[in-house]
CSV table of C-alpha atoms and ligand atoms in Angstrom, one decimal:
chain,number,residue,atom,x,y,z
A,19,MET,CA,207.8,47.1,-26.2
A,20,SER,CA,205.6,47.5,-23.9
A,21,THR,CA,202.2,48.8,-23.6
A,22,ASP,CA,201.4,48.9,-20.0
A,23,LEU,CA,200.1,52.5,-19.9
A,24,SER,CA,197.7,51.8,-22.6
A,25,ILE,CA,196.3,48.8,-21.1
A,26,LYS,CA,195.6,50.6,-17.9
A,27,ALA,CA,194.1,53.5,-19.6
A,28,PHE,CA,191.9,51.2,-21.3
A,29,GLN,CA,190.8,49.8,-18.1
A,30,GLU,CA,190.4,52.9,-16.9
A,31,ALA,CA,188.2,54.4,-20.0
A,32,GLN,CA,185.9,51.7,-19.7
A,33,GLU,CA,184.9,52.1,-16.6
A,34,LEU,CA,183.4,55.5,-17.6
A,35,ILE,CA,183.1,54.8,-21.7
A,36,PRO,CA,181.2,52.3,-23.2
A,37,GLY,CA,184.1,49.5,-24.0
A,38,GLY,CA,186.5,52.4,-23.3
A,39,VAL,CA,186.1,53.9,-27.0
A,40,ASN,CA,183.8,57.3,-28.7
A,41,SER,CA,183.3,55.1,-31.7
A,42,PRO,CA,183.5,51.2,-31.7
A,43,VAL,CA,186.4,50.3,-34.5
A,44,ARG,CA,188.5,52.1,-32.2
A,45,ALA,CA,188.5,49.0,-30.0
A,46,PHE,CA,190.9,46.7,-31.6
A,47,LYS,CA,187.8,43.8,-31.2
A,48,SER,CA,188.2,42.3,-34.3
A,49,VAL,CA,191.9,41.7,-34.1
A,50,GLY,CA,192.5,41.5,-29.8
A,51,GLY,CA,194.5,43.2,-27.8
A,52,THR,CA,194.4,46.7,-26.5
A,53,PRO,CA,194.0,50.0,-28.0
A,54,ILE,CA,196.9,51.9,-28.7
A,55,PHE,CA,196.3,55.8,-26.1
A,56,ILE,CA,197.7,58.2,-28.7
A,57,THR,CA,199.2,61.3,-26.8
A,58,GLU,CA,200.5,63.3,-30.0
A,59,GLY,CA,200.4,62.9,-34.2
A,60,GLU,CA,203.9,64.2,-35.8
A,61,GLY,CA,203.7,64.2,-39.8
A,62,ALA,CA,203.0,60.5,-40.6
A,63,TYR,CA,203.8,59.5,-36.5
A,64,LEU,CA,202.0,58.8,-33.7
A,65,THR,CA,203.1,58.5,-30.1
A,66,ASP,CA,201.3,56.7,-27.8
A,67,VAL,CA,201.0,56.9,-24.0
A,68,ASP,CA,204.1,55.1,-23.4
A,69,GLY,CA,206.3,57.1,-25.2
A,70,ASN,CA,206.2,54.6,-28.6
A,71,LYS,CA,206.2,55.4,-31.9
A,72,TYR,CA,204.4,54.2,-35.1
A,73,VAL,CA,204.0,54.8,-38.4
A,74,ASP,CA,200.6,56.0,-38.8
A,75,PHE,CA,198.4,54.5,-41.5
A,76,VAL,CA,195.2,55.6,-40.2
A,77,GLN,CA,195.5,59.1,-40.9
A,78,SER,CA,192.5,59.4,-38.1
A,79,TRP,CA,190.4,56.6,-40.4
A,80,GLY,CA,191.1,59.4,-43.3
A,81,PRO,CA,191.3,62.9,-42.9
A,82,LEU,CA,194.5,63.7,-42.3
A,83,ILE,CA,195.8,63.4,-46.0
A,84,PHE,CA,198.3,65.7,-45.3
A,85,GLY,CA,199.6,64.1,-41.7
A,86,HIS,CA,199.8,64.8,-38.6
A,87,ARG,CA,200.3,69.1,-37.2
A,88,ASP,CA,200.3,70.1,-41.0
A,89,GLU,CA,201.8,73.1,-40.5
A,90,SER,CA,199.3,75.6,-42.9
A,91,ILE,CA,196.4,73.8,-41.2
A,92,GLU,CA,197.4,74.3,-37.6
A,93,LYS,CA,197.9,77.5,-38.5
A,94,ALA,CA,194.8,78.1,-40.0
A,95,VAL,CA,193.1,77.1,-37.1
A,96,ILE,CA,194.9,78.8,-34.2
A,97,GLU,CA,193.9,82.3,-36.1
A,98,ALA,CA,190.7,81.2,-36.4
A,99,VAL,CA,190.3,80.3,-32.6
A,100,LYS,CA,191.5,84.1,-31.7
A,101,HIS,CA,188.7,85.5,-33.3
A,102,GLY,CA,185.9,83.2,-31.1
A,103,LEU,CA,185.2,79.4,-31.9
A,104,SER,CA,181.2,79.8,-33.0
A,105,PHE,CA,178.8,82.4,-34.0
A,106,GLY,CA,175.7,80.7,-35.2
A,107,ALA,CA,175.9,83.8,-37.7
A,108,PRO,CA,177.0,83.0,-41.0
A,109,THR,CA,180.8,83.8,-41.9
A,110,ILE,CA,182.6,84.3,-45.3
A,111,ALA,CA,184.8,81.9,-44.0
A,112,GLU,CA,181.9,79.3,-45.3
A,113,THR,CA,181.8,80.9,-48.4
A,114,GLU,CA,185.1,80.8,-49.1
A,115,LEU,CA,185.2,76.8,-48.5
A,116,ALA,CA,182.0,76.0,-50.5
A,117,LYS,CA,183.6,78.2,-53.9
A,118,LEU,CA,186.4,75.3,-53.5
A,119,VAL,CA,184.3,72.7,-53.0
A,120,VAL,CA,182.3,74.0,-56.2
A,121,GLU,CA,185.4,74.1,-58.1
A,122,PHE,CA,186.5,70.7,-57.5
A,123,PHE,CA,183.5,69.2,-57.9
A,124,ASP,CA,181.8,69.7,-61.4
A,125,SER,CA,178.2,68.4,-60.5
A,126,ILE,CA,178.2,70.6,-57.3
A,127,ASP,CA,176.5,73.7,-57.9
A,128,LYS,CA,175.8,74.4,-53.9
A,129,VAL,CA,176.9,72.7,-51.1
A,130,ARG,CA,175.7,72.7,-47.4
A,131,PHE,CA,177.9,72.3,-44.7
A,132,VAL,CA,177.3,69.9,-41.8
A,133,SER,CA,179.5,68.6,-38.7
A,134,SER,CA,179.7,65.1,-39.4
A,135,GLY,CA,179.5,62.4,-42.9
A,136,THR,CA,176.7,60.6,-41.1
A,137,GLU,CA,174.8,63.8,-40.8
A,138,ALA,CA,176.1,64.7,-44.5
A,139,VAL,CA,174.2,61.3,-45.5
A,140,MET,CA,170.8,61.4,-43.7
A,141,SER,CA,170.2,64.8,-44.7
A,142,ALA,CA,171.0,64.2,-48.3
A,143,ILE,CA,168.2,60.8,-48.5
A,144,ARG,CA,166.0,63.6,-47.3
A,145,LEU,CA,167.0,65.3,-49.9
A,146,ALA,CA,166.4,63.2,-52.7
A,147,ARG,CA,163.3,61.9,-51.0
A,148,GLY,CA,162.2,65.5,-51.0
A,149,PHE,CA,162.8,65.8,-54.9
A,150,THR,CA,161.4,63.1,-55.7
A,151,SER,CA,158.5,63.0,-53.6
A,152,ARG,CA,159.5,59.3,-52.9
A,153,ASP,CA,159.8,57.2,-49.4
A,154,ASN,CA,162.0,54.2,-51.2
A,155,ILE,CA,166.3,54.1,-51.1
A,156,VAL,CA,168.6,51.6,-52.4
A,157,LYS,CA,172.2,50.8,-50.7
A,158,PHE,CA,174.7,48.5,-51.0
A,159,THR,CA,175.5,45.6,-49.2
A,160,GLY,CA,179.2,46.5,-47.0
A,161,CYS,CA,178.7,50.2,-48.1
A,162,TYR,CA,179.1,52.2,-44.5
A,163,HIS,CA,176.8,56.0,-44.7
A,164,GLY,CA,176.7,56.4,-40.8
A,165,HIS,CA,175.1,55.5,-38.4
A,166,SER,CA,171.8,56.9,-39.2
A,167,ASP,CA,168.5,54.5,-38.8
A,168,ALA,CA,167.7,54.3,-42.5
A,169,LEU,CA,171.3,53.4,-43.7
A,170,LEU,CA,172.1,50.4,-40.4
A,171,VAL,CA,170.9,47.9,-42.6
A,172,GLU,CA,173.0,45.0,-43.2
A,173,ALA,CA,173.8,42.2,-45.8
A,174,GLY,CA,170.9,39.4,-46.3
A,175,SER,CA,171.5,37.4,-48.5
A,176,GLY,CA,172.8,38.7,-52.0
A,177,ALA,CA,169.7,39.4,-53.8
A,178,ALA,CA,167.7,42.2,-53.3
A,179,THR,CA,165.5,42.6,-50.5
A,180,PHE,CA,163.7,44.8,-48.3
A,181,GLY,CA,166.5,45.7,-45.1
A,182,ASN,CA,166.3,44.4,-41.8
A,183,PRO,CA,168.2,46.4,-39.2
A,184,SER,CA,171.4,46.0,-38.2
A,185,SER,CA,171.4,46.6,-35.0
A,186,PRO,CA,169.2,47.3,-31.7
A,187,GLY,CA,167.1,50.2,-31.1
A,188,VAL,CA,166.4,51.1,-34.8
A,189,PRO,CA,162.1,50.0,-35.8
A,190,ALA,CA,162.1,47.6,-38.8
A,191,ASP,CA,159.2,50.2,-40.0
A,192,PHE,CA,162.6,52.7,-40.4
A,193,THR,CA,164.3,50.6,-42.6
A,194,ARG,CA,161.3,49.4,-44.5
A,195,HIS,CA,162.0,51.7,-47.0
A,196,THR,CA,165.6,50.5,-47.8
A,197,LEU,CA,166.6,48.0,-50.6
A,198,LEU,CA,169.5,46.0,-50.6
A,199,ALA,CA,171.0,45.0,-53.5
A,200,GLU,CA,175.3,43.6,-54.2
A,201,TYR,CA,178.1,45.9,-54.6
A,202,ASN,CA,178.9,45.6,-58.7
A,203,ASN,CA,176.3,43.4,-59.6
A,204,ILE,CA,173.7,45.6,-61.7
A,205,GLU,CA,171.1,42.7,-61.9
A,206,SER,CA,170.9,42.8,-58.1
A,207,ALA,CA,169.8,46.7,-58.6
A,208,ARG,CA,167.6,45.9,-61.2
A,209,LYS,CA,166.0,43.9,-58.7
A,210,CYS,CA,165.2,46.6,-56.6
A,211,PHE,CA,163.2,48.2,-59.4
A,212,ALA,CA,161.1,45.7,-60.1
A,213,ASP,CA,160.1,45.0,-56.4
A,214,SER,CA,159.4,49.3,-56.2
A,215,ASP,CA,158.3,51.7,-58.2
A,216,ASP,CA,159.0,54.2,-55.6
A,217,ILE,CA,162.5,54.4,-55.1
A,218,ALA,CA,164.0,57.8,-54.3
A,219,CYS,CA,167.6,57.6,-54.8
A,220,VAL,CA,170.3,54.9,-55.5
A,221,ILE,CA,173.4,55.9,-52.5
A,222,ILE,CA,176.9,53.7,-53.4
A,223,GLU,CA,180.6,54.8,-52.8
A,224,PRO,CA,181.7,54.8,-56.1
A,225,ILE,CA,185.1,53.6,-54.4
A,226,ALA,CA,184.3,51.6,-51.5
A,227,GLY,CA,186.5,52.2,-48.2
A,228,ASN,CA,184.0,50.2,-45.6
A,229,MET,CA,184.7,46.5,-46.5
A,230,GLY,CA,188.3,47.0,-47.3
A,231,LEU,CA,188.9,49.1,-50.7
A,232,VAL,CA,186.6,47.8,-53.0
A,233,PRO,CA,185.9,50.3,-56.3
A,234,ALA,CA,183.1,50.2,-58.5
A,235,ASP,CA,183.5,48.6,-61.7
A,236,LYS,CA,183.0,51.3,-64.3
A,237,GLU,CA,181.0,49.7,-66.2
A,238,PHE,CA,178.4,48.6,-63.3
A,239,LEU,CA,178.6,52.5,-62.4
A,240,HIS,CA,177.3,54.4,-65.9
A,241,GLU,CA,174.7,50.6,-66.1
A,242,LEU,CA,174.1,52.2,-62.6
A,243,ARG,CA,173.3,56.0,-63.9
A,244,LYS,CA,171.5,54.8,-66.5
A,245,LEU,CA,169.4,52.5,-64.1
A,246,CYS,CA,168.8,55.8,-61.9
A,247,ASP,CA,168.1,57.7,-65.4
A,248,GLU,CA,165.2,55.7,-66.7
A,249,ASN,CA,163.4,55.5,-63.5
A,250,GLY,CA,163.1,59.1,-62.8
A,251,THR,CA,165.6,58.0,-59.4
A,252,LEU,CA,168.1,60.1,-57.7
A,253,LEU,CA,172.2,58.6,-57.7
A,254,ILE,CA,173.9,59.6,-54.4
A,255,PHE,CA,177.7,59.4,-54.5
A,256,ASP,CA,178.9,59.1,-51.2
A,257,GLU,CA,182.0,60.4,-50.7
A,258,VAL,CA,182.6,61.3,-47.5
A,259,MET,CA,185.7,58.9,-47.6
A,260,SER,CA,186.8,58.6,-51.5
A,261,GLY,CA,186.9,62.5,-52.0
A,262,PHE,CA,190.0,64.4,-52.0
A,263,ARG,CA,191.4,60.7,-50.8
A,264,GLY,CA,190.8,58.4,-53.8
A,265,THR,CA,190.5,61.3,-56.9
A,266,ILE,CA,191.3,65.0,-56.1
A,267,ASN,CA,188.0,65.8,-58.4
A,268,GLY,CA,185.7,63.0,-57.1
A,269,ALA,CA,184.8,59.6,-58.2
A,270,GLU,CA,183.1,61.5,-61.4
A,271,SER,CA,186.0,62.5,-63.1
A,272,ILE,CA,187.9,59.1,-62.9
A,273,THR,CA,184.7,56.7,-64.2
A,274,GLY,CA,182.8,59.3,-66.2
A,275,VAL,CA,179.6,58.4,-64.3
A,276,LYS,CA,177.6,62.0,-62.8
A,277,PRO,CA,175.8,61.8,-59.9
A,278,ASP,CA,172.9,63.7,-58.7
A,279,ILE,CA,174.3,64.4,-55.2
A,280,ILE,CA,177.5,64.0,-53.4
A,281,THR,CA,178.8,63.5,-49.4
A,282,LEU,CA,181.4,64.9,-48.0
A,283,GLY,CA,183.4,64.6,-45.0
A,284,LYS,CA,186.8,63.5,-43.4
A,285,VAL,CA,189.4,65.1,-45.9
A,286,ILE,CA,186.8,68.1,-46.2
A,287,GLY,CA,187.4,69.2,-42.3
A,288,GLY,CA,191.2,68.7,-42.3
A,289,GLY,CA,191.0,67.2,-39.3
A,290,MET,CA,187.9,69.2,-37.5
A,291,PRO,CA,184.3,67.5,-37.6
A,292,VAL,CA,182.7,68.8,-41.0
A,293,GLY,CA,180.5,67.4,-43.2
A,294,ALA,CA,179.3,68.6,-46.4
A,295,PHE,CA,176.5,67.6,-49.2
A,296,GLY,CA,176.1,69.5,-52.5
A,297,ALA,CA,174.0,69.0,-55.8
A,298,ARG,CA,173.2,70.9,-58.9
A,299,ALA,CA,171.2,74.0,-58.4
A,300,GLU,CA,167.7,72.8,-58.6
A,301,ILE,CA,168.0,70.0,-56.0
A,302,MET,CA,169.8,72.4,-53.7
A,303,ALA,CA,166.6,74.3,-53.8
A,304,ILE,CA,164.5,73.0,-51.8
A,305,LEU,CA,166.8,72.6,-49.2
A,306,SER,CA,165.4,74.7,-45.8
A,307,PRO,CA,165.8,78.2,-46.5
A,308,GLU,CA,165.6,78.2,-49.6
A,309,GLY,CA,163.0,75.2,-50.1
A,310,PRO,CA,160.5,73.1,-48.0
A,311,VAL,CA,162.8,69.8,-46.8
A,312,TYR,CA,164.3,70.8,-43.4
A,313,GLN,CA,167.9,70.4,-42.9
A,314,ALA,CA,170.0,72.6,-39.8
A,315,GLY,CA,172.7,72.5,-37.1
A,316,THR,CA,173.8,74.8,-34.1
A,317,LEU,CA,177.4,74.6,-35.5
A,318,SER,CA,177.3,73.6,-39.2
A,319,GLY,CA,179.8,75.6,-40.8
A,320,ASN,CA,181.4,76.2,-37.9
A,321,PRO,CA,184.0,79.1,-38.1
A,322,VAL,CA,187.3,77.0,-37.0
A,323,ALA,CA,185.9,73.8,-38.4
A,324,MET,CA,185.6,75.8,-41.8
A,325,ALA,CA,189.4,77.3,-41.7
A,326,ALA,CA,190.7,73.9,-41.3
A,327,GLY,CA,188.6,72.2,-44.2
A,328,PHE,CA,189.9,75.2,-46.3
A,329,ALA,CA,194.0,75.3,-45.5
A,330,ALA,CA,193.6,71.9,-46.5
A,331,LEU,CA,191.7,72.0,-49.8
A,332,THR,CA,193.3,75.0,-50.7
A,333,LYS,CA,196.6,73.1,-49.9
A,334,LEU,CA,194.8,70.2,-52.3
A,335,LYS,CA,194.2,72.8,-55.1
A,336,GLN,CA,198.0,73.8,-55.0
A,337,ASN,CA,199.2,70.6,-54.9
A,338,ALA,CA,196.6,68.9,-57.5
A,339,ARG,CA,199.6,66.3,-58.6
A,340,VAL,CA,200.2,65.1,-55.3
A,341,MET,CA,197.3,62.2,-55.7
A,342,ALA,CA,199.6,60.8,-58.5
A,343,VAL,CA,202.7,60.7,-56.1
A,344,LEU,CA,201.0,59.2,-53.4
A,345,GLN,CA,199.3,56.7,-55.4
A,346,THR,CA,202.5,55.5,-56.7
A,347,ARG,CA,203.6,55.1,-53.4
A,348,ALA,CA,200.8,53.3,-52.0
A,349,THR,CA,201.7,51.3,-55.0
A,350,ARG,CA,204.5,50.4,-54.0
A,351,LEU,CA,203.5,49.6,-50.9
A,352,VAL,CA,200.6,47.4,-51.4
A,353,GLU,CA,202.6,45.7,-54.0
A,354,GLY,CA,206.0,45.0,-52.0
A,355,MET,CA,203.9,43.7,-48.9
A,356,LYS,CA,201.9,40.9,-51.5
A,357,ALA,CA,205.5,40.1,-53.1
A,358,GLU,CA,206.8,39.5,-49.5
A,359,ALA,CA,203.6,37.6,-48.1
A,360,LEU,CA,203.9,35.2,-51.8
A,361,ALA,CA,207.8,34.2,-50.7
A,362,CYS,CA,205.6,32.5,-47.6
A,363,GLY,CA,203.2,31.0,-49.4
A,364,ILE,CA,200.3,33.7,-48.6
A,365,THR,CA,197.8,35.3,-51.4
A,366,MET,CA,197.0,38.9,-51.2
A,367,GLN,CA,194.6,41.3,-52.7
A,368,ILE,CA,195.2,44.4,-53.6
A,369,ASP,CA,194.4,47.0,-54.6
A,370,VAL,CA,194.8,51.2,-54.8
A,371,ARG,CA,192.7,54.5,-55.4
A,372,GLY,CA,195.2,57.8,-54.7
A,373,SER,CA,196.6,57.9,-51.1
A,374,MET,CA,193.5,55.1,-49.7
A,375,PHE,CA,195.0,51.4,-50.0
A,376,GLY,CA,193.6,47.9,-49.3
A,377,PHE,CA,194.3,44.7,-48.9
A,378,PHE,CA,193.0,41.2,-48.3
A,379,PHE,CA,193.8,37.8,-47.3
A,380,ASN,CA,191.9,35.7,-50.3
A,381,GLU,CA,192.8,33.4,-53.1
A,382,LYS,CA,190.6,35.2,-55.0
A,383,PRO,CA,189.7,38.8,-56.3
A,384,VAL,CA,187.0,40.8,-54.5
A,385,LYS,CA,184.3,42.5,-55.5
A,386,ASN,CA,181.6,42.9,-53.0
A,387,PHE,CA,180.8,41.9,-49.1
A,388,ALA,CA,180.4,38.5,-50.0
A,389,ASP,CA,183.4,38.6,-51.4
A,390,ALA,CA,185.5,40.1,-48.4
A,391,CYS,CA,183.7,38.0,-46.1
A,392,ASN,CA,185.9,35.3,-47.4
A,393,SER,CA,189.2,36.7,-46.4
A,394,ASP,CA,191.3,35.3,-44.1
A,395,ALA,CA,190.3,37.3,-40.7
A,396,ASP,CA,193.1,35.2,-38.2
A,397,LEU,CA,195.8,35.9,-40.1
A,398,PHE,CA,195.2,39.4,-40.6
A,399,ALA,CA,194.8,39.6,-36.7
A,400,LYS,CA,197.9,38.2,-36.6
A,401,PHE,CA,199.3,40.6,-39.0
A,402,HIS,CA,198.1,43.9,-37.2
A,403,SER,CA,199.5,42.6,-34.2
A,404,GLY,CA,202.7,42.0,-35.8
A,405,MET,CA,202.8,45.4,-37.5
A,406,LEU,CA,202.0,46.7,-34.8
A,407,SER,CA,204.7,45.4,-32.3
A,408,GLU,CA,207.2,46.4,-35.1
A,409,GLY,CA,205.9,50.1,-34.8
A,410,PHE,CA,203.3,50.4,-37.8
A,411,TYR,CA,200.3,50.8,-37.0
A,412,PHE,CA,197.6,49.6,-39.4
A,413,ALA,CA,193.7,49.9,-39.1
A,414,CYS,CA,192.2,47.1,-36.8
A,415,SER,CA,189.7,45.5,-39.3
A,416,LEU,CA,190.2,43.5,-42.3
A,417,TYR,CA,187.2,46.4,-43.7
A,418,GLU,CA,188.9,49.1,-43.8
A,419,THR,CA,191.0,50.9,-45.8
A,420,GLY,CA,194.2,52.1,-45.3
A,421,PHE,CA,195.7,55.5,-46.1
A,422,ILE,CA,198.8,57.0,-46.5
A,423,SER,CA,199.7,60.9,-46.2
A,424,THR,CA,202.0,63.5,-47.9
A,425,ALA,CA,204.4,62.5,-44.3
A,426,THR,CA,204.6,58.8,-45.4
A,427,THR,CA,208.1,58.8,-47.1
A,428,ASP,CA,209.3,56.4,-49.8
A,429,GLU,CA,211.8,55.5,-46.7
A,430,MET,CA,208.8,54.6,-44.6
A,431,ILE,CA,207.2,52.4,-47.3
A,432,GLU,CA,210.0,50.1,-47.5
A,433,ASP,CA,210.5,49.8,-44.2
A,434,THR,CA,206.9,48.6,-43.6
A,435,ILE,CA,207.7,46.0,-46.9
A,436,LYS,CA,210.8,45.1,-44.6
A,437,ALA,CA,208.7,44.6,-41.4
A,438,SER,CA,205.5,42.6,-43.7
A,439,ALA,CA,208.4,40.0,-44.6
A,440,LYS,CA,209.4,39.7,-40.9
A,441,ILE,CA,205.8,39.2,-39.5
A,442,PHE,CA,204.8,36.9,-43.2
A,443,LYS,CA,207.4,34.4,-41.6
A,444,ALA,CA,206.7,34.6,-38.2
A,445,ILE,CA,203.5,33.5,-38.9
A,446,THR,CA,203.7,31.0,-41.4
A,447,ASN,CA,206.7,29.3,-39.2
A,448,GLY,CA,204.0,29.6,-36.7
B,1,PLP,C1,182.9,57.8,-42.5
B,1,PLP,C2,181.5,57.7,-42.9
B,1,PLP,C3,181.0,58.5,-43.1
B,1,PLP,C4,180.7,58.2,-42.3
B,1,PLP,O1,181.0,60.1,-41.5
B,1,PLP,P1,181.6,60.2,-39.6
B,1,PLP,O2,182.2,61.6,-40.5
B,1,PLP,O3,182.0,59.0,-39.4
B,1,PLP,O4,179.8,60.0,-39.5
B,1,PLP,C5,179.8,58.5,-44.2
B,1,PLP,N1,180.1,57.6,-45.4
B,1,PLP,C6,181.0,57.1,-45.7
B,1,PLP,C7,181.9,56.7,-46.9
B,1,PLP,C8,182.4,56.5,-44.8
B,1,PLP,O5,183.6,56.4,-45.2
């Protein structure tokens, strides 16, 4: 398999774009090698500039639950384009998508659309701070909430402490209000509340997908809800990834834990740039122009993006059973690979939520970021490049979640498992 044209394209891109990519994870840095330059997607497949075809387990990092070029989404977008790309004035399409979002989530009465998950989360946090008249927030180590200043705070030790920025360019003052706790560890969250009586909100990925796939324990989420209630603090579920991916009706529907604010992205735009945040009416009422908390966007609620999102969510609503089918298929995939790994003496930890799947080369179960970091990165890199050369496109970092789409067939899953067997054998034979 030749990737000469990708290598050439990457060299040229690096002359003009920092690192050759417009989002760092695409650069293959943690697995080595050159990123594949894509020309086309079709269903479950990607084609690169050299003409190689891959089964795609990245799906644009989540959005494409119906695969590439889904007929109804494509049609909706083309139809919308014909009426104009953007108006900066209200359209009925926004109300229609809002109606669908409210139907999907029990805890959302009203919703505001933005253009990315990052925007959705930073706006939701402003809203929580405005609503509670407090400044501090609690986030969990290993959870990713977009690249805004206050949320780019890394793991310290596991102990709850005031966070340090994880990127140059973020003033320490800006992260002074971000407290860190350990995922699935209620004591560390309690410590944050012991340290501060000024906590506006706790933000969490209820099904964490940015340290690999690490779902929160149900009991932990219940305790977190209780802790928030006792302290007059809002609970934000960041479901930018898990929304419409892990479950159809949000993490609330499988955990019984009610969030105050939910942030959405990825699938909600059907492949176009859309983010959203929603809450009960009382909270949303303080958002501008109804209330004083400012938030805005020139391209927010863009009609083409709304059309794509509406088509995607309509299809999900009409095929609510699809998530169970995807879950069965994703489970078969990781269980199959795990068995092949074990046959070669390699231990894998696996998990699945809906169409999201995760695996770690790790001897022990993974419950938090520290556990995830104990995985075998070298083995992952070998697995990744081996699978790529066999025509299977997995996320190029062990800290990412895998996705299947409705276009991923049982046959593709079996082929993937077979290929993994070959790769595990090659790895263990040195
Ligand atoms: C992807 C993601 C974001 C950021 O969304 P962007 O659209 O990349 O800005 C925020 N939170 C979670 C949980 C995500 O997975």
